[in-house]
Structure formats: structure tokens, C-alpha cells
PDB file of N, CA and C in Angstrom:
ATOM      1  N   ARG A  22       7.466  13.670  10.548  1.00 87.00           N
ATOM      2  CA  ARG A  22       6.367  12.785  10.671  1.00 87.00           C
ATOM      3  C   ARG A  22       5.168  13.221  10.944  1.00 87.00           C
ATOM      4  N   ALA A  23       5.052  14.492  11.456  1.00 94.00           N
ATOM      5  CA  ALA A  23       3.670  15.237  11.924  1.00 94.00           C
ATOM      6  C   ALA A  23       2.884  15.358  10.180  1.00 94.00           C
ATOM      7  N   VAL A  24       4.045  15.777   9.536  1.00 95.00           N
ATOM      8  CA  VAL A  24       2.979  16.351   8.341  1.00 95.00           C
ATOM      9  C   VAL A  24       2.525  14.796   7.402  1.00 95.00           C
ATOM     10  N   VAL A  25       3.394  14.091   7.078  1.00 91.00           N
ATOM     11  CA  VAL A  25       2.846  12.674   6.563  1.00 91.00           C
ATOM     12  C   VAL A  25       1.973  12.482   7.085  1.00 91.00           C
ATOM     13  N   VAL A  26       1.346  12.357   8.649  1.00 93.00           N
ATOM     14  CA  VAL A  26       0.274  11.739   9.435  1.00 93.00           C
ATOM     15  C   VAL A  26      -0.614  12.918   9.120  1.00 93.00           C
ATOM     16  N   LEU A  27      -0.573  13.769   9.702  1.00 95.00           N
ATOM     17  CA  LEU A  27      -1.340  14.910   9.213  1.00 95.00           C
ATOM     18  C   LEU A  27      -1.806  14.676   7.103  1.00 95.00           C
ATOM     19  N   ARG A  28      -1.248  14.844   6.407  1.00 93.00           N
ATOM     20  CA  ARG A  28      -1.829  14.560   5.177  1.00 93.00           C
ATOM     21  C   ARG A  28      -2.016  13.272   4.654  1.00 93.00           C
ATOM     22  N   PHE A  29      -2.061  12.457   5.027  1.00 88.00           N
ATOM     23  CA  PHE A  29      -2.178  10.954   4.211  1.00 88.00           C
ATOM     24  C   PHE A  29      -2.990  10.634   5.496  1.00 88.00           C
ATOM     25  N   TRP A  30      -2.699  10.320   6.595  1.00 89.00           N
ATOM     26  CA  TRP A  30      -3.563   9.616   7.532  1.00 89.00           C
ATOM     27  C   TRP A  30      -5.006  10.263   8.452  1.00 89.00           C
ATOM     28  N   ALA A  31      -4.814  11.479   8.418  1.00 92.00           N
ATOM     29  CA  ALA A  31      -5.783  12.431   8.618  1.00 92.00           C
ATOM     30  C   ALA A  31      -6.281  13.264   7.406  1.00 92.00           C
ATOM     31  N   ASP A  32      -6.020  13.097   5.884  1.00 91.00           N
ATOM     32  CA  ASP A  32      -6.392  13.284   4.791  1.00 91.00           C
ATOM     33  C   ASP A  32      -6.654  15.296   4.967  1.00 91.00           C
ATOM     34  N   LEU A  33      -5.998  15.707   5.532  1.00 95.00           N
ATOM     35  CA  LEU A  33      -5.615  17.375   5.605  1.00 95.00           C
ATOM     36  C   LEU A  33      -4.864  17.730   4.565  1.00 95.00           C
ATOM     37  N   SER A  34      -5.500  19.183   3.773  1.00 94.00           N
ATOM     38  CA  SER A  34      -4.741  19.731   2.521  1.00 94.00           C
ATOM     39  C   SER A  34      -3.477  20.450   2.972  1.00 94.00           C
ATOM     40  N   VAL A  35      -2.999  20.231   1.887  1.00 95.00           N
ATOM     41  CA  VAL A  35      -1.380  21.190   2.340  1.00 95.00           C
ATOM     42  C   VAL A  35      -1.798  22.142   3.537  1.00 95.00           C
ATOM     43  N   LYS A  36      -2.703  23.636   3.310  1.00 97.00           N
ATOM     44  CA  LYS A  36      -2.879  24.773   3.899  1.00 97.00           C
ATOM     45  C   LYS A  36      -3.543  23.924   4.975  1.00 97.00           C
ATOM     46  N   GLN A  37      -4.509  23.099   4.923  1.00 96.00           N
ATOM     47  CA  GLN A  37      -4.954  22.531   6.468  1.00 96.00           C
ATOM     48  C   GLN A  37      -3.933  22.056   7.420  1.00 96.00           C
ATOM     49  N   VAL A  38      -2.406  21.439   7.219  1.00 96.00           N
ATOM     50  CA  VAL A  38      -1.766  20.870   7.707  1.00 96.00           C
ATOM     51  C   VAL A  38      -0.797  22.172   7.901  1.00 96.00           C
ATOM     52  N   ALA A  39      -0.215  22.798   7.175  1.00 96.00           N
ATOM     53  CA  ALA A  39      -0.047  24.214   7.353  1.00 96.00           C
ATOM     54  C   ALA A  39      -0.434  25.026   8.721  1.00 96.00           C
ATOM     55  N   ASP A  40      -1.471  25.574   8.781  1.00 97.00           N
ATOM     56  CA  ASP A  40      -2.421  25.824   9.574  1.00 97.00           C
ATOM     57  C   ASP A  40      -2.178  25.303  10.947  1.00 97.00           C
ATOM     58  N   ALA A  41      -2.433  23.903  11.040  1.00 96.00           N
ATOM     59  CA  ALA A  41      -2.245  23.017  12.249  1.00 96.00           C
ATOM     60  C   ALA A  41      -0.963  22.962  12.926  1.00 96.00           C
ATOM     61  N   LEU A  42       0.257  23.360  12.079  1.00 96.00           N
ATOM     62  CA  LEU A  42       1.399  22.780  12.298  1.00 96.00           C
ATOM     63  C   LEU A  42       1.835  24.569  12.389  1.00 96.00           C
ATOM     64  N   SER A  43       1.513  25.298  11.823  1.00 97.00           N
ATOM     65  CA  SER A  43       2.013  26.901  12.133  1.00 97.00           C
ATOM     66  C   SER A  43       3.140  27.027  11.315  1.00 97.00           C
ATOM     67  N   ILE A  44       2.999  26.084  10.094  1.00 97.00           N
ATOM     68  CA  ILE A  44       4.593  26.486   8.973  1.00 97.00           C
ATOM     69  C   ILE A  44       3.950  26.821   7.451  1.00 97.00           C
ATOM     70  N   PRO A  45       4.792  27.028   7.238  1.00 98.00           N
ATOM     71  CA  PRO A  45       4.288  27.494   5.408  1.00 98.00           C
ATOM     72  C   PRO A  45       3.766  26.526   4.942  1.00 98.00           C
ATOM     73  N   GLU A  46       2.922  26.951   3.466  1.00 96.00           N
ATOM     74  CA  GLU A  46       2.624  25.984   3.077  1.00 96.00           C
ATOM     75  C   GLU A  46       4.003  25.161   2.189  1.00 96.00           C
ATOM     76  N   GLY A  47       4.623  26.083   1.667  1.00 96.00           N
ATOM     77  CA  GLY A  47       6.000  25.408   1.115  1.00 96.00           C
ATOM     78  C   GLY A  47       6.645  24.486   1.824  1.00 96.00           C
ATOM     79  N   THR A  48       7.122  24.591   3.285  1.00 96.00           N
ATOM     80  CA  THR A  48       7.696  23.501   3.867  1.00 96.00           C
ATOM     81  C   THR A  48       6.436  22.633   4.074  1.00 96.00           C
ATOM     82  N   VAL A  49       5.172  21.956   4.069  1.00 96.00           N
ATOM     83  CA  VAL A  49       4.657  21.233   4.494  1.00 96.00           C
ATOM     84  C   VAL A  49       4.885  20.152   3.059  1.00 96.00           C
ATOM     85  N   LYS A  50       4.962  21.181   1.837  1.00 95.00           N
ATOM     86  CA  LYS A  50       5.814  20.374   0.580  1.00 95.00           C
ATOM     87  C   LYS A  50       6.507  19.607   0.675  1.00 95.00           C
ATOM     88  N   THR A  51       7.767  20.522   1.034  1.00 95.00           N
ATOM     89  CA  THR A  51       8.807  19.858   1.215  1.00 95.00           C
ATOM     90  C   THR A  51       9.332  19.016   1.592  1.00 95.00           C
ATOM     91  N   ARG A  52       8.829  19.056   3.181  1.00 95.00           N
ATOM     92  CA  ARG A  52       8.640  18.115   4.121  1.00 95.00           C
ATOM     93  C   ARG A  52       8.121  16.686   3.929  1.00 95.00           C
ATOM     94  N   THR A  53       6.934  17.292   2.783  1.00 93.00           N
ATOM     95  CA  THR A  53       5.676  15.602   2.614  1.00 93.00           C
ATOM     96  C   THR A  53       7.128  14.917   0.865  1.00 93.00           C
ATOM     97  N   ARG A  54       7.351  15.750   0.045  1.00 93.00           N
ATOM     98  CA  ARG A  54       8.621  15.048  -0.533  1.00 93.00           C
ATOM     99  C   ARG A  54       9.828  14.594   0.111  1.00 93.00           C
ATOM    100  N   ALA A  55       9.966  14.934   0.747  1.00 93.00           N
ATOM    101  CA  ALA A  55      11.761  14.096   1.739  1.00 93.00           C
ATOM    102  C   ALA A  55      10.939  12.762   2.574  1.00 93.00           C
ATOM    103  N   ALA A  56       9.967  13.264   3.131  1.00 90.00           N
ATOM    104  CA  ALA A  56       9.461  12.224   3.394  1.00 90.00           C
ATOM    105  C   ALA A  56       8.741  11.157   2.869  1.00 90.00           C
ATOM    106  N   LEU A  57       8.220  11.483   1.606  1.00 87.00           N
ATOM    107  CA  LEU A  57       7.842  10.273   0.866  1.00 87.00           C
ATOM    108  C   LEU A  57       9.113   9.648  -0.257  1.00 87.00           C
ATOM    109  N   ALA A  58      10.023  10.490   0.037  1.00 89.00           N
ATOM    110  CA  ALA A  58      11.831   9.818  -0.929  1.00 89.00           C
ATOM    111  C   ALA A  58      12.401   8.786   0.097  1.00 89.00           C
ATOM    112  N   ALA A  59      12.147   9.026   1.263  1.00 89.00           N
ATOM    113  CA  ALA A  59      13.142   8.625   2.040  1.00 89.00           C
ATOM    114  C   ALA A  59      11.981   6.842   2.497  1.00 89.00           C
ATOM    115  N   LEU A  60      10.756   6.955   2.438  1.00 85.00           N
ATOM    116  CA  LEU A  60       9.493   5.973   2.035  1.00 85.00           C
ATOM    117  C   LEU A  60      10.033   5.093   1.024  1.00 85.00           C
ATOM    118  N   ARG A  61      10.111   6.440   0.093  1.00 84.00           N
ATOM    119  CA  ARG A  61      10.239   5.260  -1.253  1.00 84.00           C
ATOM    120  C   ARG A  61      11.932   4.339  -1.087  1.00 84.00           C
ATOM    121  N   THR A  62      12.480   4.637  -0.730  1.00 87.00           N
ATOM    122  CA  THR A  62      14.000   4.499  -0.542  1.00 87.00           C
ATOM    123  C   THR A  62      13.818   3.103   0.250  1.00 87.00           C
ATOM    124  N   SER A  63      12.945   3.164   1.082  1.00 85.00           N
ATOM    125  CA  SER A  63      13.288   2.090   2.539  1.00 85.00           C
ATOM    126  C   SER A  63      12.057   1.286   1.614  1.00 85.00           C
ATOM    127  N   GLY A  64      11.282   1.275   0.283  1.00 77.00           N
ATOM    128  CA  GLY A  64      10.256   0.327  -0.308  1.00 77.00           C
ATOM    129  C   GLY A  64       9.008   0.098   0.420  1.00 77.00           C
ATOM    130  N   LEU A  65       9.030   0.898   1.419  1.00 71.00           N
ATOM    131  CA  LEU A  65       7.048   0.929   1.892  1.00 71.00           C
ATOM    132  C   LEU A  65       6.522   1.826   1.465  1.00 71.00           C
ATOM    133  N   VAL A  66       6.639   2.523   0.338  1.00 60.00           N
ATOM    134  CA  VAL A  66       5.936   3.488  -0.708  1.00 60.00           C
ATOM    135  C   VAL A  66       5.315   2.810  -2.204  1.00 60.00           C
ATOM    136  N   VAL A  67       3.690   2.233  -2.464  1.00 55.00           N
ATOM    137  CA  VAL A  67       4.061   1.909  -3.697  1.00 55.00           C
ATOM    138  C   VAL A  67       3.880   3.500  -4.255  1.00 55.00           C
ATOM    139  N   ARG A  68       5.338   3.244  -5.703  1.00 56.00           N
ATOM    140  CA  ARG A  68       5.712   4.134  -6.696  1.00 56.00           C
ATOM    141  C   ARG A  68       4.075   4.966  -7.221  1.00 56.00           C
ATOM    142  N   ASP A  69       2.701   4.096  -7.563  1.00 52.00           N
ATOM    143  CA  ASP A  69       1.648   4.984  -8.037  1.00 52.00           C
ATOM    144  C   ASP A  69       1.369   5.967  -7.207  1.00 52.00           C
ATOM    145  N   ALA A  70       1.033   5.440  -5.924  1.00 49.00           N
ATOM    146  CA  ALA A  70       0.387   6.293  -5.380  1.00 49.00           C
ATOM    147  C   ALA A  70       0.982   7.445  -4.920  1.00 49.00           C
ATOM    148  N   GLU A  71       2.375   6.935  -4.700  1.00 48.00           N
ATOM    149  CA  GLU A  71       3.280   8.526  -4.099  1.00 48.00           C
ATOM    150  C   GLU A  71       3.275   9.358  -5.604  1.00 48.00           C
ATOM    151  N   ASP A  72       3.488   9.039  -6.852  1.00 54.00           N
ATOM    152  CA  ASP A  72       3.881   9.864  -7.593  1.00 54.00           C
ATOM    153  C   ASP A  72       2.295  10.466  -8.026  1.00 54.00           C
ATOM    154  N   ARG A  73       1.553  10.053  -7.420  1.00 53.00           N
ATOM    155  CA  ARG A  73      -0.179  10.940  -7.751  1.00 53.00           C
ATOM    156  C   ARG A  73      -0.183  12.025  -6.719  1.00 53.00           C
ATOM    157  N   THR A  74       0.505  11.336  -5.511  1.00 50.00           N
ATOM    158  CA  THR A  74       0.346  12.435  -4.517  1.00 50.00           C
ATOM    159  C   THR A  74       1.278  13.548  -4.880  1.00 50.00           C
ATOM    160  N   ILE A  75       2.478  13.522  -5.234  1.00 49.00           N
ATOM    161  CA  ILE A  75       3.217  14.566  -5.535  1.00 49.00           C
ATOM    162  C   ILE A  75       2.819  15.093  -6.564  1.00 49.00           C
ATOM    163  N   ASP A  76       1.968  14.476  -7.641  1.00 46.00           N
ATOM    164  CA  ASP A  76       1.494  15.826  -8.513  1.00 46.00           C
ATOM    165  C   ASP A  76       0.669  16.378  -7.997  1.00 46.00           C
ATOM    166  N   GLU A  77      -0.244  15.606  -7.271  1.00 51.00           N
ATOM    167  CA  GLU A  77      -1.680  16.973  -6.797  1.00 51.00           C
ATOM    168  C   GLU A  77      -1.439  17.910  -5.764  1.00 51.00           C
ATOM    169  N   GLU A  78       0.473  17.398  -5.133  1.00 49.00           N
ATOM    170  CA  GLU A  78       0.644  18.687  -4.080  1.00 49.00           C
ATOM    171  C   GLU A  78       1.129  19.791  -4.663  1.00 49.00           C
ATOM    172  N   VAL A  79       1.771  19.516  -6.163  1.00 47.00           N
ATOM    173  CA  VAL A  79       2.396  20.673  -6.850  1.00 47.00           C
ATOM    174  C   VAL A  79       1.515  21.138  -7.855  1.00 47.00           C
ATOM    175  N   ARG A  80       0.317  20.964  -8.150  1.00 44.00           N
ATOM    176  CA  ARG A  80      -0.963  21.412  -9.213  1.00 44.00           C
ATOM    177  C   ARG A  80      -0.841  22.848  -7.816  1.00 44.00           C
TER     178      ARG A  80
END
């Protein structure tokens, strides 16, 4: 939950979230993908916004 809150509500970069939580950037990306997948399954995420976010993280 903390990763999603920091990434999307606080609008922090992957690096900033990693630094704030003292975890590797890869872990931030993995947790973000997992959280977005769970939200997608629940129907709470708009697909276009989600896809754009995942694409931006991978680049």
C-alpha cells in the first residue's frame, strides 16, 4: 500500500519511493505492478491510466 500511495498520491518517482522506504527500486516496481494488477482485478483502475503508468516505470 505504501508504494502505491507514494507513487500515485504523493507523485514520487520510483527512486524517491525506494529511498523513502529503504527498499530497492526493483521492489518498488514489483510491488507497484502487483498492486495495480490487484486493483485492475477489482475494477478500481482505469485501464488506460494503468497501462501508461506501467509503461513509464519500465522505461
